[in-house]
Amino acid sequence: MANGLRSKVHFRRAPGKPLSQAHAKANAARSKVRSAVEHVFACQKGPMALFVRTIGIARAKTKIGMANLVYNMRRLVWWDGRTAPA
């Protein structure tokens, strides 16, 4: 892509042909990042019922930032509540 940008879209195989090793490896690397990010979005969309309807980007950023803070606090409480394996 132009201007130093890289595509983050997964590669697809051609009909009737297998996916090349290089493309499979690239898809695996992209899936690592995607799985970590999509879990947070799913939590915000589902249990937290995050819906941003504000006037102004600053307020929207604040609302999303607060939702991220709540998500991180919930994770901290969950990690603190776990017992260490014996």
PDB file of N, CA and C in Angstrom:
ATOM      1  N   MET A   1       0.842  -1.185   0.000  1.00  0.00           N
ATOM      2  CA  MET A   1       0.000   0.000   0.000  1.00  0.00           C
ATOM      3  C   MET A   1       0.883   1.243   0.000  1.00  0.00           C
ATOM      4  N   ALA A   2       0.315   2.353  -0.350  1.00  0.00           N
ATOM      5  CA  ALA A   2       1.069   3.592  -0.480  1.00  0.00           C
ATOM      6  C   ALA A   2       1.226   4.289   0.866  1.00  0.00           C
ATOM      7  N   ASN A   3       2.109   5.246   0.918  1.00  0.00           N
ATOM      8  CA  ASN A   3       2.330   6.123   2.070  1.00  0.00           C
ATOM      9  C   ASN A   3       2.772   5.374   3.317  1.00  0.00           C
ATOM     10  N   GLY A   4       3.460   4.256   3.173  1.00  0.00           N
ATOM     11  CA  GLY A   4       3.971   3.524   4.320  1.00  0.00           C
ATOM     12  C   GLY A   4       2.916   2.781   5.118  1.00  0.00           C
ATOM     13  N   LEU A   5       1.710   2.655   4.603  1.00  0.00           N
ATOM     14  CA  LEU A   5       0.651   1.937   5.302  1.00  0.00           C
ATOM     15  C   LEU A   5       0.692   0.463   4.915  1.00  0.00           C
ATOM     16  N   ARG A   6       0.315  -0.402   5.876  1.00  0.00           N
ATOM     17  CA  ARG A   6       0.282  -1.833   5.609  1.00  0.00           C
ATOM     18  C   ARG A   6      -1.126  -2.357   5.824  1.00  0.00           C
ATOM     19  N   SER A   7      -1.537  -3.259   4.986  1.00  0.00           N
ATOM     20  CA  SER A   7      -2.864  -3.852   5.106  1.00  0.00           C
ATOM     21  C   SER A   7      -2.887  -4.827   6.274  1.00  0.00           C
ATOM     22  N   LYS A   8      -3.968  -4.789   7.055  1.00  0.00           N
ATOM     23  CA  LYS A   8      -4.144  -5.711   8.178  1.00  0.00           C
ATOM     24  C   LYS A   8      -5.263  -6.706   7.902  1.00  0.00           C
ATOM     25  N   VAL A   9      -5.676  -6.810   6.648  1.00  0.00           N
ATOM     26  CA  VAL A   9      -6.749  -7.714   6.261  1.00  0.00           C
ATOM     27  C   VAL A   9      -6.157  -9.105   6.038  1.00  0.00           C
ATOM     28  N   HIS A  10      -6.869 -10.139   6.491  1.00  0.00           N
ATOM     29  CA  HIS A  10      -6.408 -11.510   6.317  1.00  0.00           C
ATOM     30  C   HIS A  10      -6.427 -11.906   4.839  1.00  0.00           C
ATOM     31  N   PHE A  11      -5.496 -12.779   4.489  1.00  0.00           N
ATOM     32  CA  PHE A  11      -5.435 -13.305   3.134  1.00  0.00           C
ATOM     33  C   PHE A  11      -6.446 -14.439   2.982  1.00  0.00           C
ATOM     34  N   ARG A  12      -7.031 -14.560   1.802  1.00  0.00           N
ATOM     35  CA  ARG A  12      -7.960 -15.642   1.499  1.00  0.00           C
ATOM     36  C   ARG A  12      -7.345 -16.515   0.417  1.00  0.00           C
ATOM     37  N   ARG A  13      -7.685 -17.775   0.461  1.00  0.00           N
ATOM     38  CA  ARG A  13      -7.178 -18.681  -0.572  1.00  0.00           C
ATOM     39  C   ARG A  13      -8.025 -18.544  -1.830  1.00  0.00           C
ATOM     40  N   ALA A  14      -7.417 -18.846  -2.942  1.00  0.00           N
ATOM     41  CA  ALA A  14      -8.161 -18.863  -4.201  1.00  0.00           C
ATOM     42  C   ALA A  14      -9.043 -20.108  -4.217  1.00  0.00           C
ATOM     43  N   PRO A  15     -10.190 -20.051  -4.868  1.00  0.00           N
ATOM     44  CA  PRO A  15     -11.071 -21.225  -4.906  1.00  0.00           C
ATOM     45  C   PRO A  15     -10.356 -22.447  -5.487  1.00  0.00           C
ATOM     46  N   GLY A  16     -10.381 -23.539  -4.733  1.00  0.00           N
ATOM     47  CA  GLY A  16      -9.759 -24.773  -5.197  1.00  0.00           C
ATOM     48  C   GLY A  16      -8.265 -24.854  -4.991  1.00  0.00           C
ATOM     49  N   LYS A  17      -7.665 -23.852  -4.354  1.00  0.00           N
ATOM     50  CA  LYS A  17      -6.222 -23.860  -4.124  1.00  0.00           C
ATOM     51  C   LYS A  17      -5.948 -23.645  -2.639  1.00  0.00           C
ATOM     52  N   PRO A  18      -4.874 -24.244  -2.121  1.00  0.00           N
ATOM     53  CA  PRO A  18      -4.540 -24.032  -0.707  1.00  0.00           C
ATOM     54  C   PRO A  18      -3.878 -22.669  -0.498  1.00  0.00           C
ATOM     55  N   LEU A  19      -3.930 -22.208   0.731  1.00  0.00           N
ATOM     56  CA  LEU A  19      -3.290 -20.943   1.097  1.00  0.00           C
ATOM     57  C   LEU A  19      -1.789 -21.175   1.223  1.00  0.00           C
ATOM     58  N   SER A  20      -0.978 -20.257   0.732  1.00  0.00           N
ATOM     59  CA  SER A  20       0.474 -20.427   0.794  1.00  0.00           C
ATOM     60  C   SER A  20       0.960 -20.340   2.241  1.00  0.00           C
ATOM     61  N   GLN A  21       2.143 -20.896   2.488  1.00  0.00           N
ATOM     62  CA  GLN A  21       2.719 -20.882   3.839  1.00  0.00           C
ATOM     63  C   GLN A  21       2.933 -19.457   4.336  1.00  0.00           C
ATOM     64  N   ALA A  22       3.400 -18.577   3.467  1.00  0.00           N
ATOM     65  CA  ALA A  22       3.662 -17.190   3.865  1.00  0.00           C
ATOM     66  C   ALA A  22       2.367 -16.492   4.256  1.00  0.00           C
ATOM     67  N   HIS A  23       1.311 -16.713   3.488  1.00  0.00           N
ATOM     68  CA  HIS A  23       0.029 -16.085   3.806  1.00  0.00           C
ATOM     69  C   HIS A  23      -0.568 -16.676   5.080  1.00  0.00           C
ATOM     70  N   ALA A  24      -0.409 -17.979   5.286  1.00  0.00           N
ATOM     71  CA  ALA A  24      -0.916 -18.604   6.511  1.00  0.00           C
ATOM     72  C   ALA A  24      -0.191 -18.055   7.733  1.00  0.00           C
ATOM     73  N   LYS A  25       1.113 -17.848   7.611  1.00  0.00           N
ATOM     74  CA  LYS A  25       1.898 -17.294   8.718  1.00  0.00           C
ATOM     75  C   LYS A  25       1.493 -15.846   8.994  1.00  0.00           C
ATOM     76  N   ALA A  26       1.258 -15.077   7.945  1.00  0.00           N
ATOM     77  CA  ALA A  26       0.828 -13.686   8.110  1.00  0.00           C
ATOM     78  C   ALA A  26      -0.552 -13.628   8.761  1.00  0.00           C
ATOM     79  N   ASN A  27      -1.457 -14.515   8.365  1.00  0.00           N
ATOM     80  CA  ASN A  27      -2.788 -14.558   8.972  1.00  0.00           C
ATOM     81  C   ASN A  27      -2.706 -14.905  10.453  1.00  0.00           C
ATOM     82  N   ALA A  28      -1.812 -15.822  10.817  1.00  0.00           N
ATOM     83  CA  ALA A  28      -1.662 -16.208  12.223  1.00  0.00           C
ATOM     84  C   ALA A  28      -1.167 -15.033  13.058  1.00  0.00           C
ATOM     85  N   ALA A  29      -0.224 -14.273  12.524  1.00  0.00           N
ATOM     86  CA  ALA A  29       0.293 -13.111  13.251  1.00  0.00           C
ATOM     87  C   ALA A  29      -0.792 -12.055  13.424  1.00  0.00           C
ATOM     88  N   ARG A  30      -1.600 -11.852  12.412  1.00  0.00           N
ATOM     89  CA  ARG A  30      -2.682 -10.871  12.497  1.00  0.00           C
ATOM     90  C   ARG A  30      -3.767 -11.340  13.461  1.00  0.00           C
ATOM     91  N   SER A  31      -3.983 -12.640  13.542  1.00  0.00           N
ATOM     92  CA  SER A  31      -5.009 -13.169  14.434  1.00  0.00           C
ATOM     93  C   SER A  31      -4.640 -12.972  15.895  1.00  0.00           C
ATOM     94  N   LYS A  32      -3.357 -12.992  16.227  1.00  0.00           N
ATOM     95  CA  LYS A  32      -2.928 -12.764  17.610  1.00  0.00           C
ATOM     96  C   LYS A  32      -3.380 -11.395  18.087  1.00  0.00           C
ATOM     97  N   VAL A  33      -3.142 -10.388  17.291  1.00  0.00           N
ATOM     98  CA  VAL A  33      -3.524  -9.025  17.653  1.00  0.00           C
ATOM     99  C   VAL A  33      -5.041  -8.900  17.674  1.00  0.00           C
ATOM    100  N   ARG A  34      -5.688  -9.432  16.673  1.00  0.00           N
ATOM    101  CA  ARG A  34      -7.138  -9.306  16.550  1.00  0.00           C
ATOM    102  C   ARG A  34      -7.855  -9.951  17.732  1.00  0.00           C
ATOM    103  N   SER A  35      -7.401 -11.124  18.166  1.00  0.00           N
ATOM    104  CA  SER A  35      -8.090 -11.815  19.256  1.00  0.00           C
ATOM    105  C   SER A  35      -7.988 -11.038  20.557  1.00  0.00           C
ATOM    106  N   ALA A  36      -6.852 -10.399  20.805  1.00  0.00           N
ATOM    107  CA  ALA A  36      -6.698  -9.622  22.033  1.00  0.00           C
ATOM    108  C   ALA A  36      -7.578  -8.380  22.014  1.00  0.00           C
ATOM    109  N   VAL A  37      -7.682  -7.741  20.883  1.00  0.00           N
ATOM    110  CA  VAL A  37      -8.450  -6.500  20.783  1.00  0.00           C
ATOM    111  C   VAL A  37      -9.948  -6.776  20.762  1.00  0.00           C
ATOM    112  N   GLU A  38     -10.373  -7.789  20.026  1.00  0.00           N
ATOM    113  CA  GLU A  38     -11.803  -8.052  19.897  1.00  0.00           C
ATOM    114  C   GLU A  38     -12.428  -8.513  21.201  1.00  0.00           C
ATOM    115  N   HIS A  39     -11.662  -9.129  22.089  1.00  0.00           N
ATOM    116  CA  HIS A  39     -12.200  -9.539  23.385  1.00  0.00           C
ATOM    117  C   HIS A  39     -12.634  -8.315  24.179  1.00  0.00           C
ATOM    118  N   VAL A  40     -11.840  -7.262  24.152  1.00  0.00           N
ATOM    119  CA  VAL A  40     -12.181  -6.029  24.868  1.00  0.00           C
ATOM    120  C   VAL A  40     -13.433  -5.402  24.271  1.00  0.00           C
ATOM    121  N   PHE A  41     -13.500  -5.335  22.943  1.00  0.00           N
ATOM    122  CA  PHE A  41     -14.678  -4.753  22.299  1.00  0.00           C
ATOM    123  C   PHE A  41     -15.933  -5.556  22.605  1.00  0.00           C
ATOM    124  N   ALA A  42     -15.816  -6.881  22.626  1.00  0.00           N
ATOM    125  CA  ALA A  42     -16.976  -7.723  22.928  1.00  0.00           C
ATOM    126  C   ALA A  42     -17.459  -7.494  24.352  1.00  0.00           C
ATOM    127  N   CYS A  43     -16.537  -7.324  25.278  1.00  0.00           N
ATOM    128  CA  CYS A  43     -16.915  -7.070  26.670  1.00  0.00           C
ATOM    129  C   CYS A  43     -17.602  -5.715  26.795  1.00  0.00           C
ATOM    130  N   GLN A  44     -17.109  -4.724  26.095  1.00  0.00           N
ATOM    131  CA  GLN A  44     -17.725  -3.399  26.159  1.00  0.00           C
ATOM    132  C   GLN A  44     -19.096  -3.404  25.493  1.00  0.00           C
ATOM    133  N   LYS A  45     -19.241  -4.147  24.435  1.00  0.00           N
ATOM    134  CA  LYS A  45     -20.505  -4.173  23.705  1.00  0.00           C
ATOM    135  C   LYS A  45     -21.562  -4.993  24.439  1.00  0.00           C
ATOM    136  N   GLY A  46     -21.157  -6.113  25.040  1.00  0.00           N
ATOM    137  CA  GLY A  46     -22.107  -7.018  25.691  1.00  0.00           C
ATOM    138  C   GLY A  46     -22.442  -6.615  27.117  1.00  0.00           C
ATOM    139  N   PRO A  47     -21.677  -7.113  28.099  1.00  0.00           N
ATOM    140  CA  PRO A  47     -22.002  -6.865  29.505  1.00  0.00           C
ATOM    141  C   PRO A  47     -22.013  -5.381  29.895  1.00  0.00           C
ATOM    142  N   MET A  48     -21.140  -4.588  29.302  1.00  0.00           N
ATOM    143  CA  MET A  48     -21.079  -3.174  29.683  1.00  0.00           C
ATOM    144  C   MET A  48     -22.097  -2.334  28.918  1.00  0.00           C
ATOM    145  N   ALA A  49     -22.621  -2.855  27.835  1.00  0.00           N
ATOM    146  CA  ALA A  49     -23.618  -2.170  27.003  1.00  0.00           C
ATOM    147  C   ALA A  49     -23.159  -0.766  26.608  1.00  0.00           C
ATOM    148  N   LEU A  50     -21.905  -0.669  26.172  1.00  0.00           N
ATOM    149  CA  LEU A  50     -21.356   0.628  25.779  1.00  0.00           C
ATOM    150  C   LEU A  50     -21.980   1.079  24.463  1.00  0.00           C
ATOM    151  N   PHE A  51     -22.532   2.260  24.495  1.00  0.00           N
ATOM    152  CA  PHE A  51     -23.109   2.864  23.293  1.00  0.00           C
ATOM    153  C   PHE A  51     -22.736   4.335  23.336  1.00  0.00           C
ATOM    154  N   VAL A  52     -21.899   4.778  22.416  1.00  0.00           N
ATOM    155  CA  VAL A  52     -21.398   6.149  22.432  1.00  0.00           C
ATOM    156  C   VAL A  52     -22.286   7.007  21.547  1.00  0.00           C
ATOM    157  N   ARG A  53     -23.022   7.886  22.191  1.00  0.00           N
ATOM    158  CA  ARG A  53     -23.845   8.840  21.453  1.00  0.00           C
ATOM    159  C   ARG A  53     -23.649  10.193  22.130  1.00  0.00           C
ATOM    160  N   THR A  54     -22.571  10.836  21.779  1.00  0.00           N
ATOM    161  CA  THR A  54     -22.237  12.125  22.377  1.00  0.00           C
ATOM    162  C   THR A  54     -22.046  13.157  21.277  1.00  0.00           C
ATOM    163  N   ILE A  55     -22.056  14.402  21.696  1.00  0.00           N
ATOM    164  CA  ILE A  55     -21.755  15.490  20.775  1.00  0.00           C
ATOM    165  C   ILE A  55     -20.312  15.895  21.034  1.00  0.00           C
ATOM    166  N   GLY A  56     -19.469  15.712  20.049  1.00  0.00           N
ATOM    167  CA  GLY A  56     -18.069  16.084  20.181  1.00  0.00           C
ATOM    168  C   GLY A  56     -17.170  14.878  20.378  1.00  0.00           C
ATOM    169  N   ILE A  57     -16.013  14.960  19.761  1.00  0.00           N
ATOM    170  CA  ILE A  57     -15.054  13.862  19.840  1.00  0.00           C
ATOM    171  C   ILE A  57     -14.439  13.776  21.229  1.00  0.00           C
ATOM    172  N   ALA A  58     -14.244  14.901  21.885  1.00  0.00           N
ATOM    173  CA  ALA A  58     -13.639  14.887  23.216  1.00  0.00           C
ATOM    174  C   ALA A  58     -14.506  14.105  24.197  1.00  0.00           C
ATOM    175  N   ARG A  59     -15.803  14.301  24.149  1.00  0.00           N
ATOM    176  CA  ARG A  59     -16.701  13.568  25.051  1.00  0.00           C
ATOM    177  C   ARG A  59     -16.732  12.084  24.700  1.00  0.00           C
ATOM    178  N   ALA A  60     -16.702  11.767  23.417  1.00  0.00           N
ATOM    179  CA  ALA A  60     -16.687  10.363  23.004  1.00  0.00           C
ATOM    180  C   ALA A  60     -15.407   9.686  23.477  1.00  0.00           C
ATOM    181  N   LYS A  61     -14.268  10.371  23.338  1.00  0.00           N
ATOM    182  CA  LYS A  61     -12.998   9.819  23.808  1.00  0.00           C
ATOM    183  C   LYS A  61     -13.026   9.599  25.311  1.00  0.00           C
ATOM    184  N   THR A  62     -13.631  10.543  26.039  1.00  0.00           N
ATOM    185  CA  THR A  62     -13.730  10.406  27.489  1.00  0.00           C
ATOM    186  C   THR A  62     -14.584   9.205  27.858  1.00  0.00           C
ATOM    187  N   LYS A  63     -15.698   9.026  27.183  1.00  0.00           N
ATOM    188  CA  LYS A  63     -16.589   7.907  27.486  1.00  0.00           C
ATOM    189  C   LYS A  63     -15.908   6.574  27.193  1.00  0.00           C
ATOM    190  N   ILE A  64     -15.220   6.480  26.075  1.00  0.00           N
ATOM    191  CA  ILE A  64     -14.514   5.249  25.734  1.00  0.00           C
ATOM    192  C   ILE A  64     -13.360   5.014  26.706  1.00  0.00           C
ATOM    193  N   GLY A  65     -12.662   6.083  27.073  1.00  0.00           N
ATOM    194  CA  GLY A  65     -11.581   5.959  28.047  1.00  0.00           C
ATOM    195  C   GLY A  65     -12.076   5.464  29.396  1.00  0.00           C
ATOM    196  N   MET A  66     -13.233   5.953  29.833  1.00  0.00           N
ATOM    197  CA  MET A  66     -13.807   5.492  31.100  1.00  0.00           C
ATOM    198  C   MET A  66     -14.217   4.023  30.998  1.00  0.00           C
ATOM    199  N   ALA A  67     -14.755   3.624  29.857  1.00  0.00           N
ATOM    200  CA  ALA A  67     -15.123   2.215  29.671  1.00  0.00           C
ATOM    201  C   ALA A  67     -13.883   1.327  29.706  1.00  0.00           C
ATOM    202  N   ASN A  68     -12.783   1.784  29.117  1.00  0.00           N
ATOM    203  CA  ASN A  68     -11.531   1.029  29.167  1.00  0.00           C
ATOM    204  C   ASN A  68     -11.020   0.924  30.595  1.00  0.00           C
ATOM    205  N   LEU A  69     -11.146   1.998  31.350  1.00  0.00           N
ATOM    206  CA  LEU A  69     -10.719   1.987  32.748  1.00  0.00           C
ATOM    207  C   LEU A  69     -11.535   0.980  33.554  1.00  0.00           C
ATOM    208  N   VAL A  70     -12.844   0.963  33.348  1.00  0.00           N
ATOM    209  CA  VAL A  70     -13.705   0.005  34.050  1.00  0.00           C
ATOM    210  C   VAL A  70     -13.337  -1.425  33.660  1.00  0.00           C
ATOM    211  N   TYR A  71     -13.085  -1.655  32.387  1.00  0.00           N
ATOM    212  CA  TYR A  71     -12.695  -2.992  31.933  1.00  0.00           C
ATOM    213  C   TYR A  71     -11.414  -3.434  32.630  1.00  0.00           C
ATOM    214  N   ASN A  72     -10.428  -2.537  32.690  1.00  0.00           N
ATOM    215  CA  ASN A  72      -9.157  -2.879  33.329  1.00  0.00           C
ATOM    216  C   ASN A  72      -9.319  -3.106  34.825  1.00  0.00           C
ATOM    217  N   MET A  73     -10.185  -2.331  35.473  1.00  0.00           N
ATOM    218  CA  MET A  73     -10.426  -2.530  36.905  1.00  0.00           C
ATOM    219  C   MET A  73     -11.101  -3.880  37.150  1.00  0.00           C
ATOM    220  N   ARG A  74     -12.040  -4.248  36.305  1.00  0.00           N
ATOM    221  CA  ARG A  74     -12.686  -5.559  36.437  1.00  0.00           C
ATOM    222  C   ARG A  74     -11.671  -6.680  36.281  1.00  0.00           C
ATOM    223  N   ARG A  75     -10.781  -6.541  35.331  1.00  0.00           N
ATOM    224  CA  ARG A  75      -9.750  -7.565  35.140  1.00  0.00           C
ATOM    225  C   ARG A  75      -8.825  -7.639  36.346  1.00  0.00           C
ATOM    226  N   LEU A  76      -8.479  -6.489  36.926  1.00  0.00           N
ATOM    227  CA  LEU A  76      -7.623  -6.475  38.109  1.00  0.00           C
ATOM    228  C   LEU A  76      -8.303  -7.187  39.271  1.00  0.00           C
ATOM    229  N   VAL A  77      -9.586  -6.906  39.476  1.00  0.00           N
ATOM    230  CA  VAL A  77     -10.330  -7.567  40.549  1.00  0.00           C
ATOM    231  C   VAL A  77     -10.372  -9.073  40.301  1.00  0.00           C
ATOM    232  N   TRP A  78     -10.564  -9.470  39.053  1.00  0.00           N
ATOM    233  CA  TRP A  78     -10.602 -10.896  38.733  1.00  0.00           C
ATOM    234  C   TRP A  78      -9.259 -11.550  39.022  1.00  0.00           C
ATOM    235  N   TRP A  79      -8.157 -10.900  38.620  1.00  0.00           N
ATOM    236  CA  TRP A  79      -6.829 -11.466  38.864  1.00  0.00           C
ATOM    237  C   TRP A  79      -6.507 -11.513  40.348  1.00  0.00           C
ATOM    238  N   ASP A  80      -6.909 -10.499  41.103  1.00  0.00           N
ATOM    239  CA  ASP A  80      -6.652 -10.494  42.545  1.00  0.00           C
ATOM    240  C   ASP A  80      -7.464 -11.566  43.260  1.00  0.00           C
ATOM    241  N   GLY A  81      -8.624 -11.898  42.739  1.00  0.00           N
ATOM    242  CA  GLY A  81      -9.476 -12.890  43.376  1.00  0.00           C
ATOM    243  C   GLY A  81      -9.066 -14.324  43.119  1.00  0.00           C
ATOM    244  N   ARG A  82      -8.206 -14.537  42.156  1.00  0.00           N
ATOM    245  CA  ARG A  82      -7.759 -15.901  41.848  1.00  0.00           C
ATOM    246  C   ARG A  82      -6.781 -16.386  42.899  1.00  0.00           C
ATOM    247  N   THR A  83      -6.830 -17.660  43.192  1.00  0.00           N
ATOM    248  CA  THR A  83      -5.881 -18.237  44.143  1.00  0.00           C
ATOM    249  C   THR A  83      -4.689 -18.791  43.384  1.00  0.00           C
ATOM    250  N   ALA A  84      -3.557 -18.788  44.044  1.00  0.00           N
ATOM    251  CA  ALA A  84      -2.342 -19.300  43.419  1.00  0.00           C
ATOM    252  C   ALA A  84      -2.394 -20.826  43.390  1.00  0.00           C
ATOM    253  N   PRO A  85      -1.931 -21.439  42.309  1.00  0.00           N
ATOM    254  CA  PRO A  85      -1.932 -22.913  42.264  1.00  0.00           C
ATOM    255  C   PRO A  85      -0.926 -23.487  43.252  1.00  0.00           C
ATOM    256  N   ALA A  86      -1.256 -24.612  43.814  1.00  0.00           N
ATOM    257  CA  ALA A  86      -0.386 -25.235  44.827  1.00  0.00           C
ATOM    258  C   ALA A  86       0.723 -26.026  44.196  1.00  0.00           C
TER     259      ALA A  86
END
